[in-house]
XYZ file of C-alpha atoms in Angstrom:
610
model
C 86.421 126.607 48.357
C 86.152 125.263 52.018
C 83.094 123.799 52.250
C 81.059 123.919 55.749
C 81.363 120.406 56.193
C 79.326 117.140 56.370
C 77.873 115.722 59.254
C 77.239 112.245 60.588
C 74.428 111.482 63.980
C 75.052 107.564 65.302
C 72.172 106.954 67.596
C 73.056 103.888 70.226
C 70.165 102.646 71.600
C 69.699 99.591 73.553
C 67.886 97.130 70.754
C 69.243 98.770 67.473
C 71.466 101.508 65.775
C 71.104 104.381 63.589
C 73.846 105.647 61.174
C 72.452 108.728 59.795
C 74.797 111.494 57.077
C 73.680 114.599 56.063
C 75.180 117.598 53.930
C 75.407 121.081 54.253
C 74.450 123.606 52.067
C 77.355 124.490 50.849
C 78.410 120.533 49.997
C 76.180 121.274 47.068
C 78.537 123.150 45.610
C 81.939 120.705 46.944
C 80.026 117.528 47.881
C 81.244 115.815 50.626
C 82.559 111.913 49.464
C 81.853 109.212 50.662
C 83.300 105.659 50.541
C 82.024 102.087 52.196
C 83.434 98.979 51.801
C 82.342 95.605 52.425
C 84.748 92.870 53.774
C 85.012 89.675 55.799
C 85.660 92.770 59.327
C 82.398 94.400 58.550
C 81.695 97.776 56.303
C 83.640 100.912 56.546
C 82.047 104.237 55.842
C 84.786 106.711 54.745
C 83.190 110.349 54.783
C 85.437 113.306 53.755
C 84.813 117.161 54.029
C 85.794 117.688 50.782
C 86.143 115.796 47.502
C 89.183 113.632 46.819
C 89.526 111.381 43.282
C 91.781 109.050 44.683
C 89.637 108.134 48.162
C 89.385 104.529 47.080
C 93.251 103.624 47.084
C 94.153 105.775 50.208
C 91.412 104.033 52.004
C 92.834 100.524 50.728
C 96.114 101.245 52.056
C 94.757 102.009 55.312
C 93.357 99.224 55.667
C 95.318 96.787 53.938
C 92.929 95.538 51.785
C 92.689 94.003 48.583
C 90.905 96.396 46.377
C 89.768 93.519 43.793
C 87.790 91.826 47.692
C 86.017 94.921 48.404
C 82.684 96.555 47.837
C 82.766 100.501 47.652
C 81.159 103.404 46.339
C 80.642 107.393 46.640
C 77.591 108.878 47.599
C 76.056 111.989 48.800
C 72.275 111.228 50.007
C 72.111 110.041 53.089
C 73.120 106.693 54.416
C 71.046 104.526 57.148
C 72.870 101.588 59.042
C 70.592 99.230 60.648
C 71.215 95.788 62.808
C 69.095 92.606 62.642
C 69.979 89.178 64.651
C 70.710 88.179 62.129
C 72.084 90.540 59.210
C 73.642 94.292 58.617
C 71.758 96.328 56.219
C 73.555 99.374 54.269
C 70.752 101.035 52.639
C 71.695 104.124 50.618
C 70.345 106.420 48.108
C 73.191 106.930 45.531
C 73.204 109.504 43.240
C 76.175 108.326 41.079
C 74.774 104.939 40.103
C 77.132 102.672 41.668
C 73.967 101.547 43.846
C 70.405 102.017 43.542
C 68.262 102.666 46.477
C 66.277 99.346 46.466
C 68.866 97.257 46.030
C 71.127 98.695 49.027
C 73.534 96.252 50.620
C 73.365 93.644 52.980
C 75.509 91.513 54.668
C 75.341 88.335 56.718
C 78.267 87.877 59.589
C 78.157 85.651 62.620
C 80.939 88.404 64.415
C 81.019 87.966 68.353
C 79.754 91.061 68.759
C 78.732 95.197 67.432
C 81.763 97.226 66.904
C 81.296 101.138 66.166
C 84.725 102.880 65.875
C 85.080 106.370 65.230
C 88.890 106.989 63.862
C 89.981 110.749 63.526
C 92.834 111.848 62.052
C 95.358 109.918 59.895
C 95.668 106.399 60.691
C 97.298 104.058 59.055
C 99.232 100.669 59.077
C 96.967 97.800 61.111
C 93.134 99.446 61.570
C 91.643 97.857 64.713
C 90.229 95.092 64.693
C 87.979 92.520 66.963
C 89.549 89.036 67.385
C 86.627 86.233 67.733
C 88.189 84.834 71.148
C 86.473 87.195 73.482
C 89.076 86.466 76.798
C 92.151 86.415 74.795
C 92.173 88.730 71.762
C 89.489 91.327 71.877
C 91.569 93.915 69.473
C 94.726 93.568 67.717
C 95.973 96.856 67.247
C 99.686 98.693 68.412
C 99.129 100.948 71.096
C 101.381 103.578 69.919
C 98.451 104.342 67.430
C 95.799 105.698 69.976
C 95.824 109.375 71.167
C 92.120 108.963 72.765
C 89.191 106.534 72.643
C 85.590 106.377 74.391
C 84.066 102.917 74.205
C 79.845 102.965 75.253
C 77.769 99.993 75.796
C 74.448 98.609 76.917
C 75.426 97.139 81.084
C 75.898 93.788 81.117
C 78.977 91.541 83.033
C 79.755 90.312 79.301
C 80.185 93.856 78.129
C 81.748 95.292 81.397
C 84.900 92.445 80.101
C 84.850 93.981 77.028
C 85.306 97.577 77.706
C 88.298 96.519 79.980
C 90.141 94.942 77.398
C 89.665 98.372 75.237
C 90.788 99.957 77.961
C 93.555 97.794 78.604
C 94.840 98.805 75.104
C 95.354 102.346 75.631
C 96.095 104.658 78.973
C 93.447 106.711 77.133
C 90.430 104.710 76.911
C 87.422 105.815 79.111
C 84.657 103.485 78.951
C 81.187 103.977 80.333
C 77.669 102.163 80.318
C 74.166 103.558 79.478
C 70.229 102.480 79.139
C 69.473 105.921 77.698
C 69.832 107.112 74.214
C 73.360 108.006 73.561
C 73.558 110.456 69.991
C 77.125 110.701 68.826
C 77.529 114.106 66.457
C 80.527 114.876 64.052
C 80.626 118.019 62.368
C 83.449 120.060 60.742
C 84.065 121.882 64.120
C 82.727 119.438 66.541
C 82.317 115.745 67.737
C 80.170 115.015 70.167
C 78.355 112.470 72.480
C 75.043 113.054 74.221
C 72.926 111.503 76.216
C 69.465 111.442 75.844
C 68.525 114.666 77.860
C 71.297 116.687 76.419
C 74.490 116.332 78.528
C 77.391 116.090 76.501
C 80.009 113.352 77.350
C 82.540 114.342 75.255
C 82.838 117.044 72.969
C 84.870 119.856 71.324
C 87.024 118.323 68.894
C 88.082 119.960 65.683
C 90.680 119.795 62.987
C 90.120 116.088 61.705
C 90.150 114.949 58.424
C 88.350 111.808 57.879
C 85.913 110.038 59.836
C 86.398 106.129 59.828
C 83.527 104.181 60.526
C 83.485 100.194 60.857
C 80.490 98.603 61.544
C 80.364 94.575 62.189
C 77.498 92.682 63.747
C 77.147 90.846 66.651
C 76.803 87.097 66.816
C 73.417 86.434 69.107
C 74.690 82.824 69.550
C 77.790 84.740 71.672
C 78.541 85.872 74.961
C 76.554 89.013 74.543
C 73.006 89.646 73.626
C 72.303 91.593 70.324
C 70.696 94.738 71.845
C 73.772 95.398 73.411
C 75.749 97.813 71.277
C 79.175 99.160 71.468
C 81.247 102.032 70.436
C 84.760 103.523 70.285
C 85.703 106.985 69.312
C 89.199 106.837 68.373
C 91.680 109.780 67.500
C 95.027 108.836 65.954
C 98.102 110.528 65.555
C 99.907 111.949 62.740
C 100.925 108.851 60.952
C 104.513 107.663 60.697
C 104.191 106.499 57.287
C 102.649 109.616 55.895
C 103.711 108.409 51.903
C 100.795 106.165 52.593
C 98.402 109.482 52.083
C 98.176 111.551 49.434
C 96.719 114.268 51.668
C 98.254 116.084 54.462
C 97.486 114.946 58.260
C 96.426 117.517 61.211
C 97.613 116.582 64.654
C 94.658 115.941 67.147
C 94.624 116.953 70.584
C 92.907 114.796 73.829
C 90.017 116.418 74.793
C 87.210 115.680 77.606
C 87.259 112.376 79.225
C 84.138 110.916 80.936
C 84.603 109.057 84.561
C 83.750 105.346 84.506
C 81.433 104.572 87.720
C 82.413 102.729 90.405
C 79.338 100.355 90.116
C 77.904 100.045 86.846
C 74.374 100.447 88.258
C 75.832 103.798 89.084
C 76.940 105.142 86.444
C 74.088 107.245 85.043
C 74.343 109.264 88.210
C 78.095 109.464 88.627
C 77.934 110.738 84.919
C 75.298 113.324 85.471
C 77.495 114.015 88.682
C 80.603 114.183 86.171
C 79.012 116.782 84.107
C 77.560 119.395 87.007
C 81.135 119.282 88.596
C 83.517 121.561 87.130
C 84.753 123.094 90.145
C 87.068 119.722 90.265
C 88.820 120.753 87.120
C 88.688 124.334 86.708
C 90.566 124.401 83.417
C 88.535 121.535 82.032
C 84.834 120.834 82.297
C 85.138 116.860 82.509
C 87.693 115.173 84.765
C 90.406 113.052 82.988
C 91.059 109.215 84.575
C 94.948 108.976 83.732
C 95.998 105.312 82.961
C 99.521 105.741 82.562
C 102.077 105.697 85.298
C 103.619 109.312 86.015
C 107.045 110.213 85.533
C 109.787 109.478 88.284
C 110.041 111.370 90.811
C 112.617 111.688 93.848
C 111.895 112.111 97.748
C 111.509 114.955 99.434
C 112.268 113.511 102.658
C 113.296 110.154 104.090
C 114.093 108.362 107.216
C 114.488 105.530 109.608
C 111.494 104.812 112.161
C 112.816 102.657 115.186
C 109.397 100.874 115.980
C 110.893 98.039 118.593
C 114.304 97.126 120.238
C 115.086 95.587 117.517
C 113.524 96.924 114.133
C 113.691 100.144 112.318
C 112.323 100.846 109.322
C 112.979 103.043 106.406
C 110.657 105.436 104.816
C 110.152 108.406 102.141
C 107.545 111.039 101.085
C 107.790 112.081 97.677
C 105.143 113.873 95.550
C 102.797 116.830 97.272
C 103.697 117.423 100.794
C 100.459 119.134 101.434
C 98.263 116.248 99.135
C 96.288 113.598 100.438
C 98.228 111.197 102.218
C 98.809 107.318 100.436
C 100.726 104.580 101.765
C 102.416 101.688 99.587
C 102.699 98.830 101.218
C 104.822 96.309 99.328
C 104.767 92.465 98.643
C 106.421 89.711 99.479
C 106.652 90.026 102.510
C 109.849 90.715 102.235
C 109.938 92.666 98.504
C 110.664 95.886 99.692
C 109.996 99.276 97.504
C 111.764 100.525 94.486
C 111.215 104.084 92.993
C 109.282 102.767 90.305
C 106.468 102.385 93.021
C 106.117 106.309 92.993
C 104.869 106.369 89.757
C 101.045 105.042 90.618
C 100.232 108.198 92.241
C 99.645 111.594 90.523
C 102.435 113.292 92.349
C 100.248 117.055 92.370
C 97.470 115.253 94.089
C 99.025 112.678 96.502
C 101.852 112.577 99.236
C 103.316 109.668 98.816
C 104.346 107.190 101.702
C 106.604 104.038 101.228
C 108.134 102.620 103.647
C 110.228 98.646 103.953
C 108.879 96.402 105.885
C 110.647 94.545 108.911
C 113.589 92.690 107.594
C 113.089 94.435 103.634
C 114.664 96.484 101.403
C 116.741 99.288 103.431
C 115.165 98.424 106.795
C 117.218 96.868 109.674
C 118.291 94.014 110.910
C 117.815 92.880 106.942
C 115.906 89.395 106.889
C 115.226 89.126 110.860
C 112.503 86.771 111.493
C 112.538 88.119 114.727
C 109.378 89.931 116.158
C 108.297 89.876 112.398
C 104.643 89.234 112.186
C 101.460 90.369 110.122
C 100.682 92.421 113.786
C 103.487 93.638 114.253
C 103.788 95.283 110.690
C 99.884 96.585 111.420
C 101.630 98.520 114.499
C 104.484 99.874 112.352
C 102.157 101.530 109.938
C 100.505 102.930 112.776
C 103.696 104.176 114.307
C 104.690 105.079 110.961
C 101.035 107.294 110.522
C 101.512 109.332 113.825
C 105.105 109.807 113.356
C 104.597 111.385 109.799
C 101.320 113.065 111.872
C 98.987 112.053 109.306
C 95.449 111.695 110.311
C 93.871 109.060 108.203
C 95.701 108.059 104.827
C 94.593 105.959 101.841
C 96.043 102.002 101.207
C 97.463 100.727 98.386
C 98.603 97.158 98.509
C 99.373 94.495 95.644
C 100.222 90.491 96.421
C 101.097 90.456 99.994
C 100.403 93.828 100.012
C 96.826 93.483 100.133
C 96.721 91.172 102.781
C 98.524 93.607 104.925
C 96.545 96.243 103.207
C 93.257 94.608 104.803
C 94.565 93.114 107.618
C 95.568 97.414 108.449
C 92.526 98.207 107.030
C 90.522 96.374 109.544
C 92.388 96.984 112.560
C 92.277 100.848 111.932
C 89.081 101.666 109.446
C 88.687 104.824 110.981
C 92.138 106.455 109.722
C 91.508 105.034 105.766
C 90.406 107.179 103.217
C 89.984 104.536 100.496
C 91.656 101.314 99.365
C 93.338 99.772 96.273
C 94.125 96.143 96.154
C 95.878 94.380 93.484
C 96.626 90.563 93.262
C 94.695 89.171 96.209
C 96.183 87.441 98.929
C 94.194 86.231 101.991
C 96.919 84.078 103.045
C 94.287 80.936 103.229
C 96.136 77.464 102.785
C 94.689 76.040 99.792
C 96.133 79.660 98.066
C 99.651 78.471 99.897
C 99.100 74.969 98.956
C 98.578 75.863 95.495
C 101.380 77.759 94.900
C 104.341 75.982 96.985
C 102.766 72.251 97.026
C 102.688 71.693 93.102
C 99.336 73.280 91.631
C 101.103 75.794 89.834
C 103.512 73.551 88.364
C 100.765 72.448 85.994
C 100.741 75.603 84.580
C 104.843 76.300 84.851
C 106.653 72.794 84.985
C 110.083 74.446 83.314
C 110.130 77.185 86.395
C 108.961 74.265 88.763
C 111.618 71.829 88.159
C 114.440 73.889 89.531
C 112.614 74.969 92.887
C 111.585 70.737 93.184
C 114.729 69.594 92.593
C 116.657 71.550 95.452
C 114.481 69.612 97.939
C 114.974 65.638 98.539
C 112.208 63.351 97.228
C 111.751 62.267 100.710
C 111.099 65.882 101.847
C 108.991 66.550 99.186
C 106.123 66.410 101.320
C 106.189 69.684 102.361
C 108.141 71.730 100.545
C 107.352 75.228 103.156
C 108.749 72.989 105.856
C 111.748 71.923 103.532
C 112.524 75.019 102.353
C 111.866 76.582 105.856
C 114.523 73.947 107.131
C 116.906 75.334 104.483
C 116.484 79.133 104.961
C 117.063 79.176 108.603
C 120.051 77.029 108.120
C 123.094 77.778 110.300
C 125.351 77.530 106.876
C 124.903 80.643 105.054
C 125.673 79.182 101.304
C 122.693 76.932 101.792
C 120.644 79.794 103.093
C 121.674 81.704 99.419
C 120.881 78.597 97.404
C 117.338 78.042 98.960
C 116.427 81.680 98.575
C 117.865 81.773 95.413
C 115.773 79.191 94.623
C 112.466 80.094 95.660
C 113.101 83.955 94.873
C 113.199 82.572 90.807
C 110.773 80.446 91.118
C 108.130 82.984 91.831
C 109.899 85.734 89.779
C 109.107 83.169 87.029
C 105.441 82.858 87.220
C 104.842 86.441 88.022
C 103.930 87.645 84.218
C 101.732 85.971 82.238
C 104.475 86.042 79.786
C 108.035 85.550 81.920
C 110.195 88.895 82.314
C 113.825 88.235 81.945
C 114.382 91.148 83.750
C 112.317 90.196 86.969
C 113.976 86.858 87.030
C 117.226 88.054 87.219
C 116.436 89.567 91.062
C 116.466 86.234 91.978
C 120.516 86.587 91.410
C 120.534 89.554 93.867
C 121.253 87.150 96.993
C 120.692 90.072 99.281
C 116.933 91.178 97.898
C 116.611 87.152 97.738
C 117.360 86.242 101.411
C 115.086 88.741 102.134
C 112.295 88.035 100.320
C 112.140 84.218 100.718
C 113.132 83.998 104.264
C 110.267 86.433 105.483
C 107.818 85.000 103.010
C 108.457 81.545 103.913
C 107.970 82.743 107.728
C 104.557 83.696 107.371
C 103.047 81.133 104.902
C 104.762 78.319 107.725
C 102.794 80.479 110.770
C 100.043 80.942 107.865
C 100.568 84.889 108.370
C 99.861 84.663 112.195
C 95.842 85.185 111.364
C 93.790 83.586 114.032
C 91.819 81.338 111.275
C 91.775 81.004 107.737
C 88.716 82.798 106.767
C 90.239 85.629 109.163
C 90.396 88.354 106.560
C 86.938 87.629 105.041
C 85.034 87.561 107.937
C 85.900 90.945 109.023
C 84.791 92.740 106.012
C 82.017 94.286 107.665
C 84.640 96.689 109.515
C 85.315 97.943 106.117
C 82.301 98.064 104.139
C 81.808 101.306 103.301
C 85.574 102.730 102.560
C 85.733 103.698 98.796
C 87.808 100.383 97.669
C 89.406 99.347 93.978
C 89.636 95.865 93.318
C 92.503 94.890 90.832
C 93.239 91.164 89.375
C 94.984 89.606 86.685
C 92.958 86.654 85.060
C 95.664 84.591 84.996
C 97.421 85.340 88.292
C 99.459 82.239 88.996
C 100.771 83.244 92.400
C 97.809 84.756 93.604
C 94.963 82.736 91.655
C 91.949 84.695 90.994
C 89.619 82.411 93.091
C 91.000 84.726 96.148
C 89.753 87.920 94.132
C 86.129 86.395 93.477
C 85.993 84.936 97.033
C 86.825 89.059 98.326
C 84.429 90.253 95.704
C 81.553 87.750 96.715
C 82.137 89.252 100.342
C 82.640 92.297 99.260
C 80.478 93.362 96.371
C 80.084 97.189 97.046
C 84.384 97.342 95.706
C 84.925 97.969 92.335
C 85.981 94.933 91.009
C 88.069 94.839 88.012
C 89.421 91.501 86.283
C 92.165 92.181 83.596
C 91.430 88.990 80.796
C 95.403 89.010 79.872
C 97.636 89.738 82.914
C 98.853 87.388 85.323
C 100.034 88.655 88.864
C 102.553 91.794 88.112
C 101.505 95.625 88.517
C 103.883 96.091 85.852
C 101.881 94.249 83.780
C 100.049 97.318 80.981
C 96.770 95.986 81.958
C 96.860 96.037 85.812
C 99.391 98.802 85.636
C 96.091 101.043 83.667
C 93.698 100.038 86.251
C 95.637 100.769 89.294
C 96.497 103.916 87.553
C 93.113 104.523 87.168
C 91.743 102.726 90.667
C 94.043 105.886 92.194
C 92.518 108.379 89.890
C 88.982 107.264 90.726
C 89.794 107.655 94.549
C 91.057 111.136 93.602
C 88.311 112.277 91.926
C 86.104 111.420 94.905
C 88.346 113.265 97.413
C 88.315 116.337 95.092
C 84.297 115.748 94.591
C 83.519 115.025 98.815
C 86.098 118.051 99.625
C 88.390 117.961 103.061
């Protein structure tokens, strides 16, 4: 017989929560089983939709358990969850004996914090799990395991971390804050999440066969308060060790995402706004933030822009060429662009601009220091605008990029549709000081050594003016060696964990020359800005464009005091801190969250209209 199904209501509020089961009719007749355990990550409620005798062992495998360390039973009354301070509670009327009513189950745990997880489908191999360092290890879990995941919390700055280091984990997180009643709702045709006056978040999933949920408590000695309550709703694949289940496995299918705001004070409304706007996505009700980069792509056009006597730059437009305009501007200076850069940008939505710089990449003379200032590149992306005969465009602009990116920005507010900045630069001395006069050498001594050792110990006072001296020398091999040099050195300390890869374009003499003679130009004229506060103190010209804010915790090149300083000036940007990425956008966190920073700016294109 195929019974009806069970059903199971979690009710989030913000100072407790409410684990509710209840049976159908027809589960009279094929009860529904259900399985908890107990163990040192919390309890785990196994519910089924129809009755298995070997539930127990499957669900050990699963979670790689010990059977002998665990506390489990069957039941089919219903079952209350409840959070104290200081204790979980299990309380359950049993009908097989294995528990009694009164006696119920409770549990003490000091865990950092509430964790609700939802798992559909077959998982199997590591179950996720909350590490008890909440900057560094917030889930251990591989992230070939997720298909989709919606993580809901109570607003606070502590939680805001928290949801990006779920999101972090998987292109297909979407996380959102509430102070309403949220009412999660699974069914044997249906999942869904409510609010309190009846919109539905996220809905219309069928076809699972288990519903996994972990419950641990939250430590009130801990970053986060106990009325603050989280949740995930995770849907796994098919799993790749399917001996591990006696039973077989349906695929599951992503279904409706839910926007995260911009503000989290905002994001009641830009829900509700979420939900009355289908017209965005006509074949689906709720519009999906992508995290993961899109495939490659090739031009459609390219070119060469002569912008003085003496420079011409190179350009391409790949993607839509009717879309919403979006210009890359690369770091460095001096990086130039690589295809790769495409892949930010949903290529059905966006026309995508890149161009090289003066002296970069395929642009001519290659590493002139001539006529090659942070004004001068200001004008070429002008020139570069009207010649394309775009009227205003959106920025995107990582490392150096984002200086130029705001330096643009602020010259020309009137012809930018929104902003995304990513490893902040403001080209402010103690940020050049740090990086090139021995700060980050605390952090990297083994990448340091080699760029200290080319210079003298009696130039060592200075090493921009010693390496300047160096670059600009009149013997090329000495030129190589210095670029060579400093090229590695920050190739090095880009990734929180070094990337043999990225080091090794510190080989490639001609992308080197490049990139440290231009870069060592501007940090020597400290980028040609009239003061060093010059970027911050003309915020006010950008205010109000629609801008994502993108840093890596542990940014060593570009050290996140430059990100909080823009953010303090700057608080209407969405600001989002990645807790385990240093300074690379091909880092998976800040990769997800520029992603997503260009999805967010899409959506509110689509939403304002042309």
């Amino acid at each position: 017989m195929d019974p009806e199904g069970c059903q199971i209501e979690l009710r989030l509020l913000p100072g407790r929560l409410v684990l509710q089961k209840s049976l159908s009719p027809l589960l009279i007749v094929s009860p529904a089983v259900g399985t908890a355990i107990c163990h040192p990550n919390g309890i785990s409620l196994q519910v089924y939709p129809e009755e298995q005798d070997d539930v127990f062992p499957i669900l050990a495998a699963m979670l790689r358990i010990d059977p002998a360390s665990v506390d489990y039973f069957r039941c089919s009354e219903p079952i209350t969850a409840g959070f104290t301070p200081d204790n979980l509670h299990l309380f359950l009327s049993i009908a097989d004996g294995l528990r009694t009513a009164d006696e119920g189950i409770t549990v003490t745990a000091d865990y950092q914090r509430m964790e609700v997880a939802f798992a559909l489908g077959g998982i199997v191999g590591k179950t996720a799990s909350l590490g008890t360092d909440i900057p560094n290890n917030i889930m251990e879990i591989d992230d070939s395991e997720f298909v989709y995941a919606v993580v809901v919390g109570i607003a606070s700055e502590d939680f805001r971390r928290i949801i990006r280091h779920f999101r972090h984990l998987s292109p297909f997180v979407e996380a959102f804050v509430t102070d309403e009643e949220v009412t999660f709702t699974f069914g044997p045709e249906e999942i869904a999440l409510r609010t309190e006056n009846g919109n539905c978040i996220i809905g219309g999933i069928n076809g699972y066969h288990r519903v996994n949920i972990r419950l641990s408590l939250l430590n009130p000695d801990s970053l986060l308060e106990a009325s603050e309550l989280s949740a995930s709703v995770w849907m796994f694949k098919s799993p790749d060790s399917p001996d591990l289940l006696s039973f077989p496995v349906q695929q599951l299918e992503r279904k409706n995402l839910v926007l995260r705001a911009q503000n989290l004070d905002q994001l009641k409304s830009e829900s509700e706004q979420q939900l009355s706007a289908s017209s965005m996505e006509p074949k689906n009700e709720f519009p999906e933030l992508n995290r993961n980069l899109y495939p490659d792509i090739e031009p459609y056009s390219t070119g060469f822009l002569k912008v003085s006597d003496l420079h011409t730059i190179y350009w391409e437009q790949s993607g839509n060429p009717n879309g919403h305009p979006v210009v890359f501007l690369h770091g460095g200076p001096g990086g130039g662009t690589s295809p790769s850069n495409r892949k930010f940008f949903d290529p059905e939505f966006y026309r995508i601009i890149l161009f090289d710089q003066r002296g970069a990449g395929k642009s001519t003379p290659h590493a002139c220091l001539v006529d090659n200032t942070t004004w001068d590149l200001v004008e070429d992306i002008e020139k570069l605008r009207e010649h394309l005969d775009i009227p205003e465009w959106q920025v995107f602009g990582g490392s150096w990029g984002s200086t130029l990116a705001l330096a643009y920005s602020q010259s020309h507010p009137e012809k930018v549709t929104g902003i995304v900045l990513r490893g902040i630069f403001l080209l402010r001395k103690k940020e050049i000081d740090w990086f090139y006069e021995g700060g980050a050498a605390a952090i990297f001594p083994d990448a340091w050594e080699p760029f200290r050792d080319l210079i003298p110990e009696n130039e060592r006072g200075s090493f921009i003016d010693a390496y300047w001296k160096r670059l600009n020398s009149d013997d090329l091999e000495t030129q190589y060696a210095a670029a060579r040099a400093w090229t590695k050195w920050e190739m090095m300390t880009a990734h929180l964990i070094p990337n043999e890869e990225h080091i090794k374009k510190g080989d490639d003499d001609k992308f080197s020359l490049a990139f440290a003679r231009i870069e060592n130009h501007y940090f020597v004229n400290r980028g040609f800005l009239a003061s060093d506060s010059f970027l911050l103190d003309n915020i006010e010209k950008i205010r109000h464009i629609n801008t994502i804010i993108v840093q890596g915790r542990y940014d060593v090149c570009c050290p996140m005091m430059s990100a909080w300083d823009l953010h303090k000036a700057w608080p209407e940007a969405d600001f989002n801190v990645v807790p385990d990425a240093g300074h690379s956008a091909n880092e998976l966190g800040i990769t997800a969250e520029l992603v997503a920073g260009n999805e967010k700016l899409k959506n509110i294109i689509r939403r304002n209209g042309p």
